[in-house]
């Protein structure tokens, strides 16, 4: 039982040493593992750290991207994750599991691998993310009924960042022991996947309303008190052109393969 652990890296120098140590601990849960990283041009020592680590751990494979793939951040991140996904698909017989993760401050905290170890013994998930301490933080990447799309694409978005976070936190707290929380999309910095359920999907940082049933969009609009979908320019995110890349990835897997996307109430990093 092998796993490919992957993700994009850009200006992650301050966090990489601890993140890579955590990855080694994650890898210990499998017979063998591979680390696949998509490196984007950085202004710090990220590339040097990767080169030095590769000498110590030859399981690391990293691609150095030299050409900007898009002017939009979520499009660039999607391209990076899809590069990793291509490697996984080309080696599907070797890697029945893959972990997609971020390499920043969220995943450089002390890791408790037991929740992941226990998850590998159960069959009630295809994509699984985990809770974080002191609370679930990745509200942009989450879609859960009745908040089925992106809170940034409806009115009252700032207020509903907090409201949706509390909604997810409370749902996780109310779960019966041993249960997982079903959702449409969730990442939260790290998710593990059964590869065979994610062969007909890809990461997409565009606004993919076409992937979601009309009632999903209407449900979110009603829940957020919005007249409908809105497009705002947040400076670092252009609402007309950008959405969290995980949402399209998960929804396509649900539609095409019946993938079960779940959130565990347990905390890996904290």
PDB file of C-alpha atoms in Angstrom:
ATOM      1  CA  UNK A   1       0.000   0.000   0.000  1.00  0.00           C
ATOM      2  CA  UNK A   2       1.853   3.050  -1.339  1.00  0.00           C
ATOM      3  CA  UNK A   3       1.008   6.751  -1.336  1.00  0.00           C
ATOM      4  CA  UNK A   4       2.092   9.773  -3.364  1.00  0.00           C
ATOM      5  CA  UNK A   5       2.280  12.957  -1.264  1.00  0.00           C
ATOM      6  CA  UNK A   6       2.242  16.076  -3.360  1.00  0.00           C
ATOM      7  CA  UNK A   7       1.499  19.758  -3.794  1.00  0.00           C
ATOM      8  CA  UNK A   8       2.688  23.146  -5.050  1.00  0.00           C
ATOM      9  CA  UNK A   9       5.497  25.081  -3.382  1.00  0.00           C
ATOM     10  CA  UNK A  10       6.262  28.804  -3.629  1.00  0.00           C
ATOM     11  CA  UNK A  11       8.057  30.915  -1.003  1.00  0.00           C
ATOM     12  CA  UNK A  12       7.701  28.192   1.628  1.00  0.00           C
ATOM     13  CA  UNK A  13      11.266  28.354   2.941  1.00  0.00           C
ATOM     14  CA  UNK A  14      10.409  29.121   6.591  1.00  0.00           C
ATOM     15  CA  UNK A  15       8.103  26.097   6.818  1.00  0.00           C
ATOM     16  CA  UNK A  16       9.664  23.460   4.572  1.00  0.00           C
ATOM     17  CA  UNK A  17      11.935  21.707   7.066  1.00  0.00           C
ATOM     18  CA  UNK A  18       9.082  20.947   9.461  1.00  0.00           C
ATOM     19  CA  UNK A  19       6.597  20.163   6.678  1.00  0.00           C
ATOM     20  CA  UNK A  20       9.014  17.647   5.161  1.00  0.00           C
ATOM     21  CA  UNK A  21       9.534  16.065   8.583  1.00  0.00           C
ATOM     22  CA  UNK A  22       5.764  15.745   8.896  1.00  0.00           C
ATOM     23  CA  UNK A  23       5.590  14.195   5.439  1.00  0.00           C
ATOM     24  CA  UNK A  24       8.097  11.546   6.523  1.00  0.00           C
ATOM     25  CA  UNK A  25       5.792  10.676   9.409  1.00  0.00           C
ATOM     26  CA  UNK A  26       2.807  10.508   7.061  1.00  0.00           C
ATOM     27  CA  UNK A  27       4.830   8.316   4.724  1.00  0.00           C
ATOM     28  CA  UNK A  28       5.603   5.891   7.552  1.00  0.00           C
ATOM     29  CA  UNK A  29       1.943   4.787   7.459  1.00  0.00           C
ATOM     30  CA  UNK A  30       2.491   3.229   4.024  1.00  0.00           C
ATOM     31  CA  UNK A  31       4.708   0.495   2.599  1.00  0.00           C
ATOM     32  CA  UNK A  32       6.420   3.187   0.561  1.00  0.00           C
ATOM     33  CA  UNK A  33       5.758   6.739  -0.535  1.00  0.00           C
ATOM     34  CA  UNK A  34       6.807   9.360  -3.073  1.00  0.00           C
ATOM     35  CA  UNK A  35       6.911  13.139  -2.631  1.00  0.00           C
ATOM     36  CA  UNK A  36       6.006  15.066  -5.783  1.00  0.00           C
ATOM     37  CA  UNK A  37       6.375  18.844  -5.650  1.00  0.00           C
ATOM     38  CA  UNK A  38       5.656  21.514  -8.243  1.00  0.00           C
ATOM     39  CA  UNK A  39       8.014  24.401  -7.545  1.00  0.00           C
ATOM     40  CA  UNK A  40       7.169  27.894  -8.733  1.00  0.00           C
ATOM     41  CA  UNK A  41       9.768  30.665  -8.867  1.00  0.00           C
ATOM     42  CA  UNK A  42      10.323  31.952  -5.312  1.00  0.00           C
ATOM     43  CA  UNK A  43      12.090  34.893  -3.721  1.00  0.00           C
ATOM     44  CA  UNK A  44      13.408  32.864  -0.790  1.00  0.00           C
ATOM     45  CA  UNK A  45      15.538  29.720  -0.335  1.00  0.00           C
ATOM     46  CA  UNK A  46      12.753  27.230  -1.113  1.00  0.00           C
ATOM     47  CA  UNK A  47      14.546  25.689  -4.111  1.00  0.00           C
ATOM     48  CA  UNK A  48      17.810  25.261  -2.227  1.00  0.00           C
ATOM     49  CA  UNK A  49      16.010  23.498   0.625  1.00  0.00           C
ATOM     50  CA  UNK A  50      14.369  21.114  -1.850  1.00  0.00           C
ATOM     51  CA  UNK A  51      17.702  20.315  -3.495  1.00  0.00           C
ATOM     52  CA  UNK A  52      19.379  19.625  -0.161  1.00  0.00           C
ATOM     53  CA  UNK A  53      16.473  17.514   1.084  1.00  0.00           C
ATOM     54  CA  UNK A  54      16.465  15.438  -2.111  1.00  0.00           C
ATOM     55  CA  UNK A  55      20.032  14.356  -1.294  1.00  0.00           C
ATOM     56  CA  UNK A  56      18.804  13.056   2.051  1.00  0.00           C
ATOM     57  CA  UNK A  57      15.506  11.588   0.841  1.00  0.00           C
ATOM     58  CA  UNK A  58      15.577  10.438  -2.803  1.00  0.00           C
ATOM     59  CA  UNK A  59      11.822   9.845  -2.629  1.00  0.00           C
ATOM     60  CA  UNK A  60      11.446  13.546  -3.441  1.00  0.00           C
ATOM     61  CA  UNK A  61      10.743  14.434  -7.044  1.00  0.00           C
ATOM     62  CA  UNK A  62      10.268  18.115  -7.857  1.00  0.00           C
ATOM     63  CA  UNK A  63       9.474  19.987 -11.037  1.00  0.00           C
ATOM     64  CA  UNK A  64      10.801  23.524 -11.509  1.00  0.00           C
ATOM     65  CA  UNK A  65       8.343  25.711 -13.362  1.00  0.00           C
ATOM     66  CA  UNK A  66       9.996  28.654 -15.125  1.00  0.00           C
ATOM     67  CA  UNK A  67       7.073  30.105 -17.068  1.00  0.00           C
ATOM     68  CA  UNK A  68       4.019  31.732 -15.405  1.00  0.00           C
ATOM     69  CA  UNK A  69       0.962  29.697 -16.381  1.00  0.00           C
ATOM     70  CA  UNK A  70      -1.643  32.421 -15.709  1.00  0.00           C
ATOM     71  CA  UNK A  71      -2.070  35.909 -14.307  1.00  0.00           C
ATOM     72  CA  UNK A  72      -4.638  34.482 -11.877  1.00  0.00           C
ATOM     73  CA  UNK A  73      -3.380  32.861  -8.679  1.00  0.00           C
ATOM     74  CA  UNK A  74      -5.993  30.098  -8.432  1.00  0.00           C
ATOM     75  CA  UNK A  75      -5.340  29.149 -12.068  1.00  0.00           C
ATOM     76  CA  UNK A  76      -1.618  28.840 -11.357  1.00  0.00           C
ATOM     77  CA  UNK A  77      -2.240  26.700  -8.274  1.00  0.00           C
ATOM     78  CA  UNK A  78      -4.636  24.484 -10.242  1.00  0.00           C
ATOM     79  CA  UNK A  79      -1.986  23.981 -12.929  1.00  0.00           C
ATOM     80  CA  UNK A  80       0.528  23.008 -10.241  1.00  0.00           C
ATOM     81  CA  UNK A  81      -1.807  20.490  -8.630  1.00  0.00           C
ATOM     82  CA  UNK A  82      -2.751  19.060 -12.023  1.00  0.00           C
ATOM     83  CA  UNK A  83       0.932  18.506 -12.771  1.00  0.00           C
ATOM     84  CA  UNK A  84       1.161  16.391  -9.612  1.00  0.00           C
ATOM     85  CA  UNK A  85      -2.082  14.641 -10.524  1.00  0.00           C
ATOM     86  CA  UNK A  86      -0.640  13.700 -13.922  1.00  0.00           C
ATOM     87  CA  UNK A  87       2.237  11.886 -12.224  1.00  0.00           C
ATOM     88  CA  UNK A  88      -0.183  10.019  -9.952  1.00  0.00           C
ATOM     89  CA  UNK A  89      -2.350   8.899 -12.864  1.00  0.00           C
ATOM     90  CA  UNK A  90       0.679   7.722 -14.810  1.00  0.00           C
ATOM     91  CA  UNK A  91       1.635   5.584 -11.811  1.00  0.00           C
ATOM     92  CA  UNK A  92      -1.816   4.524 -10.633  1.00  0.00           C
ATOM     93  CA  UNK A  93      -0.775   0.895 -10.191  1.00  0.00           C
ATOM     94  CA  UNK A  94       1.872   2.036  -7.698  1.00  0.00           C
ATOM     95  CA  UNK A  95      -0.129   4.618  -5.772  1.00  0.00           C
ATOM     96  CA  UNK A  96      -3.667   3.596  -4.751  1.00  0.00           C
ATOM     97  CA  UNK A  97      -3.665   6.620  -2.422  1.00  0.00           C
ATOM     98  CA  UNK A  98      -2.476  10.161  -2.837  1.00  0.00           C
ATOM     99  CA  UNK A  99      -2.292  13.086  -0.456  1.00  0.00           C
ATOM    100  CA  UNK A 100      -2.629  16.628  -1.752  1.00  0.00           C
ATOM    101  CA  UNK A 101      -1.358  19.186   0.711  1.00  0.00           C
ATOM    102  CA  UNK A 102      -0.074  22.707   1.228  1.00  0.00           C
ATOM    103  CA  UNK A 103       3.512  23.298   2.332  1.00  0.00           C
ATOM    104  CA  UNK A 104       2.955  26.379   4.480  1.00  0.00           C
ATOM    105  CA  UNK A 105       2.441  27.248   8.134  1.00  0.00           C
ATOM    106  CA  UNK A 106      -0.736  25.162   8.493  1.00  0.00           C
ATOM    107  CA  UNK A 107       1.130  21.891   7.980  1.00  0.00           C
ATOM    108  CA  UNK A 108       4.317  22.725   9.854  1.00  0.00           C
ATOM    109  CA  UNK A 109       2.692  22.317  13.270  1.00  0.00           C
ATOM    110  CA  UNK A 110       3.236  19.188  15.334  1.00  0.00           C
ATOM    111  CA  UNK A 111       1.558  16.244  13.607  1.00  0.00           C
ATOM    112  CA  UNK A 112      -0.542  13.460  15.107  1.00  0.00           C
ATOM    113  CA  UNK A 113      -0.662  10.701  12.494  1.00  0.00           C
ATOM    114  CA  UNK A 114      -3.115   8.469  14.390  1.00  0.00           C
ATOM    115  CA  UNK A 115      -6.286   9.945  12.801  1.00  0.00           C
ATOM    116  CA  UNK A 116      -4.881   9.170   9.363  1.00  0.00           C
ATOM    117  CA  UNK A 117      -3.730   5.717  10.418  1.00  0.00           C
ATOM    118  CA  UNK A 118      -7.231   4.916  11.651  1.00  0.00           C
ATOM    119  CA  UNK A 119      -8.819   6.335   8.507  1.00  0.00           C
ATOM    120  CA  UNK A 120      -6.879   3.897   6.331  1.00  0.00           C
ATOM    121  CA  UNK A 121      -8.749   1.011   7.976  1.00  0.00           C
ATOM    122  CA  UNK A 122     -12.219   2.279   7.006  1.00  0.00           C
ATOM    123  CA  UNK A 123     -14.105   2.191   3.712  1.00  0.00           C
ATOM    124  CA  UNK A 124     -16.610   5.033   4.097  1.00  0.00           C
ATOM    125  CA  UNK A 125     -14.670   7.773   2.288  1.00  0.00           C
ATOM    126  CA  UNK A 126     -12.966   8.444  -1.040  1.00  0.00           C
ATOM    127  CA  UNK A 127     -11.655  11.926  -0.287  1.00  0.00           C
ATOM    128  CA  UNK A 128     -10.966  12.803   3.335  1.00  0.00           C
ATOM    129  CA  UNK A 129      -9.841  16.045   4.959  1.00  0.00           C
ATOM    130  CA  UNK A 130      -9.348  16.709   8.655  1.00  0.00           C
ATOM    131  CA  UNK A 131     -10.287  19.237  11.272  1.00  0.00           C
ATOM    132  CA  UNK A 132      -7.764  21.843  12.431  1.00  0.00           C
ATOM    133  CA  UNK A 133      -7.115  23.494  15.780  1.00  0.00           C
ATOM    134  CA  UNK A 134      -8.379  25.798  17.222  1.00  0.00           C
ATOM    135  CA  UNK A 135     -11.090  25.601  14.527  1.00  0.00           C
ATOM    136  CA  UNK A 136     -11.720  24.553  10.956  1.00  0.00           C
ATOM    137  CA  UNK A 137     -10.095  27.305   8.884  1.00  0.00           C
ATOM    138  CA  UNK A 138     -10.394  26.673   5.109  1.00  0.00           C
ATOM    139  CA  UNK A 139     -13.807  28.219   4.479  1.00  0.00           C
ATOM    140  CA  UNK A 140     -13.035  29.148   0.874  1.00  0.00           C
ATOM    141  CA  UNK A 141     -12.473  25.508  -0.055  1.00  0.00           C
ATOM    142  CA  UNK A 142     -15.512  24.085   1.722  1.00  0.00           C
ATOM    143  CA  UNK A 143     -18.920  23.405   0.188  1.00  0.00           C
ATOM    144  CA  UNK A 144     -21.510  21.807   2.423  1.00  0.00           C
ATOM    145  CA  UNK A 145     -25.304  22.001   2.236  1.00  0.00           C
ATOM    146  CA  UNK A 146     -26.822  24.585   2.256  1.00  0.00           C
ATOM    147  CA  UNK A 147     -23.585  26.470   1.532  1.00  0.00           C
ATOM    148  CA  UNK A 148     -22.944  24.627  -1.708  1.00  0.00           C
ATOM    149  CA  UNK A 149     -20.629  26.988  -3.561  1.00  0.00           C
ATOM    150  CA  UNK A 150     -18.168  29.731  -2.557  1.00  0.00           C
ATOM    151  CA  UNK A 151     -19.123  32.244   0.127  1.00  0.00           C
ATOM    152  CA  UNK A 152     -17.101  34.817  -1.830  1.00  0.00           C
ATOM    153  CA  UNK A 153     -19.564  34.640  -4.726  1.00  0.00           C
ATOM    154  CA  UNK A 154     -22.599  35.869  -2.788  1.00  0.00           C
ATOM    155  CA  UNK A 155     -23.502  38.970  -0.851  1.00  0.00           C
ATOM    156  CA  UNK A 156     -22.607  39.319   2.836  1.00  0.00           C
ATOM    157  CA  UNK A 157     -19.454  37.332   2.232  1.00  0.00           C
ATOM    158  CA  UNK A 158     -17.401  38.706   5.132  1.00  0.00           C
ATOM    159  CA  UNK A 159     -20.080  37.903   7.677  1.00  0.00           C
ATOM    160  CA  UNK A 160     -20.614  34.452   6.225  1.00  0.00           C
ATOM    161  CA  UNK A 161     -16.970  33.522   6.448  1.00  0.00           C
ATOM    162  CA  UNK A 162     -17.526  33.390  10.209  1.00  0.00           C
ATOM    163  CA  UNK A 163     -21.058  31.974   9.984  1.00  0.00           C
ATOM    164  CA  UNK A 164     -20.007  29.085   7.742  1.00  0.00           C
ATOM    165  CA  UNK A 165     -16.958  28.376   9.868  1.00  0.00           C
ATOM    166  CA  UNK A 166     -19.131  28.081  12.957  1.00  0.00           C
ATOM    167  CA  UNK A 167     -21.607  25.948  11.026  1.00  0.00           C
ATOM    168  CA  UNK A 168     -18.873  23.473  10.068  1.00  0.00           C
ATOM    169  CA  UNK A 169     -17.364  23.515  13.566  1.00  0.00           C
ATOM    170  CA  UNK A 170     -20.749  22.777  15.137  1.00  0.00           C
ATOM    171  CA  UNK A 171     -21.544  20.023  12.642  1.00  0.00           C
ATOM    172  CA  UNK A 172     -18.230  18.357  13.448  1.00  0.00           C
ATOM    173  CA  UNK A 173     -18.843  18.656  17.188  1.00  0.00           C
ATOM    174  CA  UNK A 174     -22.290  17.056  16.895  1.00  0.00           C
ATOM    175  CA  UNK A 175     -21.092  13.988  14.994  1.00  0.00           C
ATOM    176  CA  UNK A 176     -21.658  10.650  16.660  1.00  0.00           C
ATOM    177  CA  UNK A 177     -18.428   8.917  17.740  1.00  0.00           C
ATOM    178  CA  UNK A 178     -16.628   7.385  14.764  1.00  0.00           C
ATOM    179  CA  UNK A 179     -18.693   9.248  12.168  1.00  0.00           C
ATOM    180  CA  UNK A 180     -17.464  11.472   9.327  1.00  0.00           C
ATOM    181  CA  UNK A 181     -19.132  14.610   7.982  1.00  0.00           C
ATOM    182  CA  UNK A 182     -20.272  14.339   4.329  1.00  0.00           C
ATOM    183  CA  UNK A 183     -19.720  17.423   2.183  1.00  0.00           C
ATOM    184  CA  UNK A 184     -19.431  18.584  -1.410  1.00  0.00           C
ATOM    185  CA  UNK A 185     -15.885  19.914  -1.108  1.00  0.00           C
ATOM    186  CA  UNK A 186     -13.300  20.233   1.648  1.00  0.00           C
ATOM    187  CA  UNK A 187      -9.506  20.564   1.683  1.00  0.00           C
ATOM    188  CA  UNK A 188      -8.352  22.346   4.862  1.00  0.00           C
ATOM    189  CA  UNK A 189      -4.661  22.169   3.968  1.00  0.00           C
ATOM    190  CA  UNK A 190      -4.417  18.394   3.465  1.00  0.00           C
ATOM    191  CA  UNK A 191      -6.665  15.710   2.031  1.00  0.00           C
ATOM    192  CA  UNK A 192      -6.110  12.050   1.243  1.00  0.00           C
ATOM    193  CA  UNK A 193      -7.745  10.369  -1.767  1.00  0.00           C
ATOM    194  CA  UNK A 194      -8.370   6.916  -3.175  1.00  0.00           C
ATOM    195  CA  UNK A 195      -6.791   7.358  -6.589  1.00  0.00           C
ATOM    196  CA  UNK A 196      -9.260   5.233  -8.560  1.00  0.00           C
ATOM    197  CA  UNK A 197     -12.100   7.640  -7.709  1.00  0.00           C
ATOM    198  CA  UNK A 198     -10.243  10.682  -9.035  1.00  0.00           C
ATOM    199  CA  UNK A 199      -9.204   9.617 -12.511  1.00  0.00           C
ATOM    200  CA  UNK A 200     -11.861  11.673 -14.321  1.00  0.00           C
ATOM    201  CA  UNK A 201     -11.389  15.033 -12.640  1.00  0.00           C
ATOM    202  CA  UNK A 202      -8.929  17.909 -12.486  1.00  0.00           C
ATOM    203  CA  UNK A 203      -8.243  21.025 -10.469  1.00  0.00           C
ATOM    204  CA  UNK A 204      -9.780  24.185 -11.888  1.00  0.00           C
ATOM    205  CA  UNK A 205      -9.376  27.649 -10.387  1.00  0.00           C
ATOM    206  CA  UNK A 206     -12.068  29.189 -12.568  1.00  0.00           C
ATOM    207  CA  UNK A 207     -15.632  29.891 -11.440  1.00  0.00           C
ATOM    208  CA  UNK A 208     -17.280  26.608 -12.454  1.00  0.00           C
ATOM    209  CA  UNK A 209     -20.975  27.285 -11.870  1.00  0.00           C
ATOM    210  CA  UNK A 210     -21.695  24.850 -14.705  1.00  0.00           C
ATOM    211  CA  UNK A 211     -20.664  21.927 -12.493  1.00  0.00           C
ATOM    212  CA  UNK A 212     -23.268  22.629  -9.838  1.00  0.00           C
ATOM    213  CA  UNK A 213     -27.009  21.927 -10.082  1.00  0.00           C
ATOM    214  CA  UNK A 214     -29.166  25.033 -10.125  1.00  0.00           C
ATOM    215  CA  UNK A 215     -30.716  24.134  -6.782  1.00  0.00           C
ATOM    216  CA  UNK A 216     -27.253  24.110  -5.180  1.00  0.00           C
ATOM    217  CA  UNK A 217     -26.612  27.702  -6.241  1.00  0.00           C
ATOM    218  CA  UNK A 218     -30.105  28.786  -5.225  1.00  0.00           C
ATOM    219  CA  UNK A 219     -29.702  27.103  -1.836  1.00  0.00           C
ATOM    220  CA  UNK A 220     -26.468  28.950  -1.142  1.00  0.00           C
ATOM    221  CA  UNK A 221     -27.924  32.288  -2.282  1.00  0.00           C
ATOM    222  CA  UNK A 222     -30.910  31.885   0.067  1.00  0.00           C
ATOM    223  CA  UNK A 223     -28.754  30.790   2.982  1.00  0.00           C
ATOM    224  CA  UNK A 224     -26.429  33.757   2.545  1.00  0.00           C
ATOM    225  CA  UNK A 225     -29.183  36.303   1.946  1.00  0.00           C
ATOM    226  CA  UNK A 226     -27.972  37.087  -1.543  1.00  0.00           C
ATOM    227  CA  UNK A 227     -29.929  38.083  -4.630  1.00  0.00           C
ATOM    228  CA  UNK A 228     -27.823  35.613  -6.593  1.00  0.00           C
ATOM    229  CA  UNK A 229     -24.229  35.098  -7.626  1.00  0.00           C
ATOM    230  CA  UNK A 230     -22.042  38.193  -7.386  1.00  0.00           C
ATOM    231  CA  UNK A 231     -18.526  38.851  -8.649  1.00  0.00           C
ATOM    232  CA  UNK A 232     -16.226  40.959  -6.508  1.00  0.00           C
ATOM    233  CA  UNK A 233     -12.621  42.010  -6.937  1.00  0.00           C
ATOM    234  CA  UNK A 234     -10.820  41.273  -3.674  1.00  0.00           C
ATOM    235  CA  UNK A 235      -7.437  42.428  -4.927  1.00  0.00           C
ATOM    236  CA  UNK A 236      -5.590  39.130  -4.524  1.00  0.00           C
ATOM    237  CA  UNK A 237      -8.623  37.255  -5.887  1.00  0.00           C
ATOM    238  CA  UNK A 238     -10.650  38.333  -8.916  1.00  0.00           C
ATOM    239  CA  UNK A 239     -14.143  37.034  -8.240  1.00  0.00           C
ATOM    240  CA  UNK A 240     -15.240  36.941 -11.868  1.00  0.00           C
ATOM    241  CA  UNK A 241     -12.363  34.699 -12.854  1.00  0.00           C
ATOM    242  CA  UNK A 242     -11.243  32.846  -9.734  1.00  0.00           C
ATOM    243  CA  UNK A 243     -12.555  30.300  -7.273  1.00  0.00           C
ATOM    244  CA  UNK A 244     -10.888  27.767  -4.991  1.00  0.00           C
ATOM    245  CA  UNK A 245      -9.445  25.059  -7.232  1.00  0.00           C
ATOM    246  CA  UNK A 246     -10.566  22.234  -4.932  1.00  0.00           C
ATOM    247  CA  UNK A 247     -14.283  22.861  -5.448  1.00  0.00           C
ATOM    248  CA  UNK A 248     -14.350  21.894  -9.120  1.00  0.00           C
ATOM    249  CA  UNK A 249     -12.008  18.956  -8.451  1.00  0.00           C
ATOM    250  CA  UNK A 250     -14.281  17.468  -5.805  1.00  0.00           C
ATOM    251  CA  UNK A 251     -17.546  18.142  -7.605  1.00  0.00           C
ATOM    252  CA  UNK A 252     -16.309  16.508 -10.813  1.00  0.00           C
ATOM    253  CA  UNK A 253     -15.250  13.435  -8.846  1.00  0.00           C
ATOM    254  CA  UNK A 254     -18.673  13.288  -7.193  1.00  0.00           C
ATOM    255  CA  UNK A 255     -20.450  13.531 -10.539  1.00  0.00           C
ATOM    256  CA  UNK A 256     -18.159  11.298 -12.567  1.00  0.00           C
ATOM    257  CA  UNK A 257     -17.176   8.629 -10.044  1.00  0.00           C
ATOM    258  CA  UNK A 258     -19.610   8.935  -7.154  1.00  0.00           C
ATOM    259  CA  UNK A 259     -16.737   9.977  -4.879  1.00  0.00           C
ATOM    260  CA  UNK A 260     -17.630  10.415  -1.216  1.00  0.00           C
ATOM    261  CA  UNK A 261     -16.026  13.589   0.118  1.00  0.00           C
ATOM    262  CA  UNK A 262     -15.798  13.597   3.910  1.00  0.00           C
ATOM    263  CA  UNK A 263     -14.430  15.643   6.792  1.00  0.00           C
ATOM    264  CA  UNK A 264     -12.995  13.974   9.872  1.00  0.00           C
ATOM    265  CA  UNK A 265     -13.546  15.695  13.232  1.00  0.00           C
ATOM    266  CA  UNK A 266     -10.048  14.611  14.241  1.00  0.00           C
ATOM    267  CA  UNK A 267      -7.081  17.006  14.087  1.00  0.00           C
ATOM    268  CA  UNK A 268      -3.815  16.088  12.326  1.00  0.00           C
ATOM    269  CA  UNK A 269      -1.875  19.286  12.956  1.00  0.00           C
ATOM    270  CA  UNK A 270      -2.122  21.246  16.146  1.00  0.00           C
TER     271      UNK A 270
END
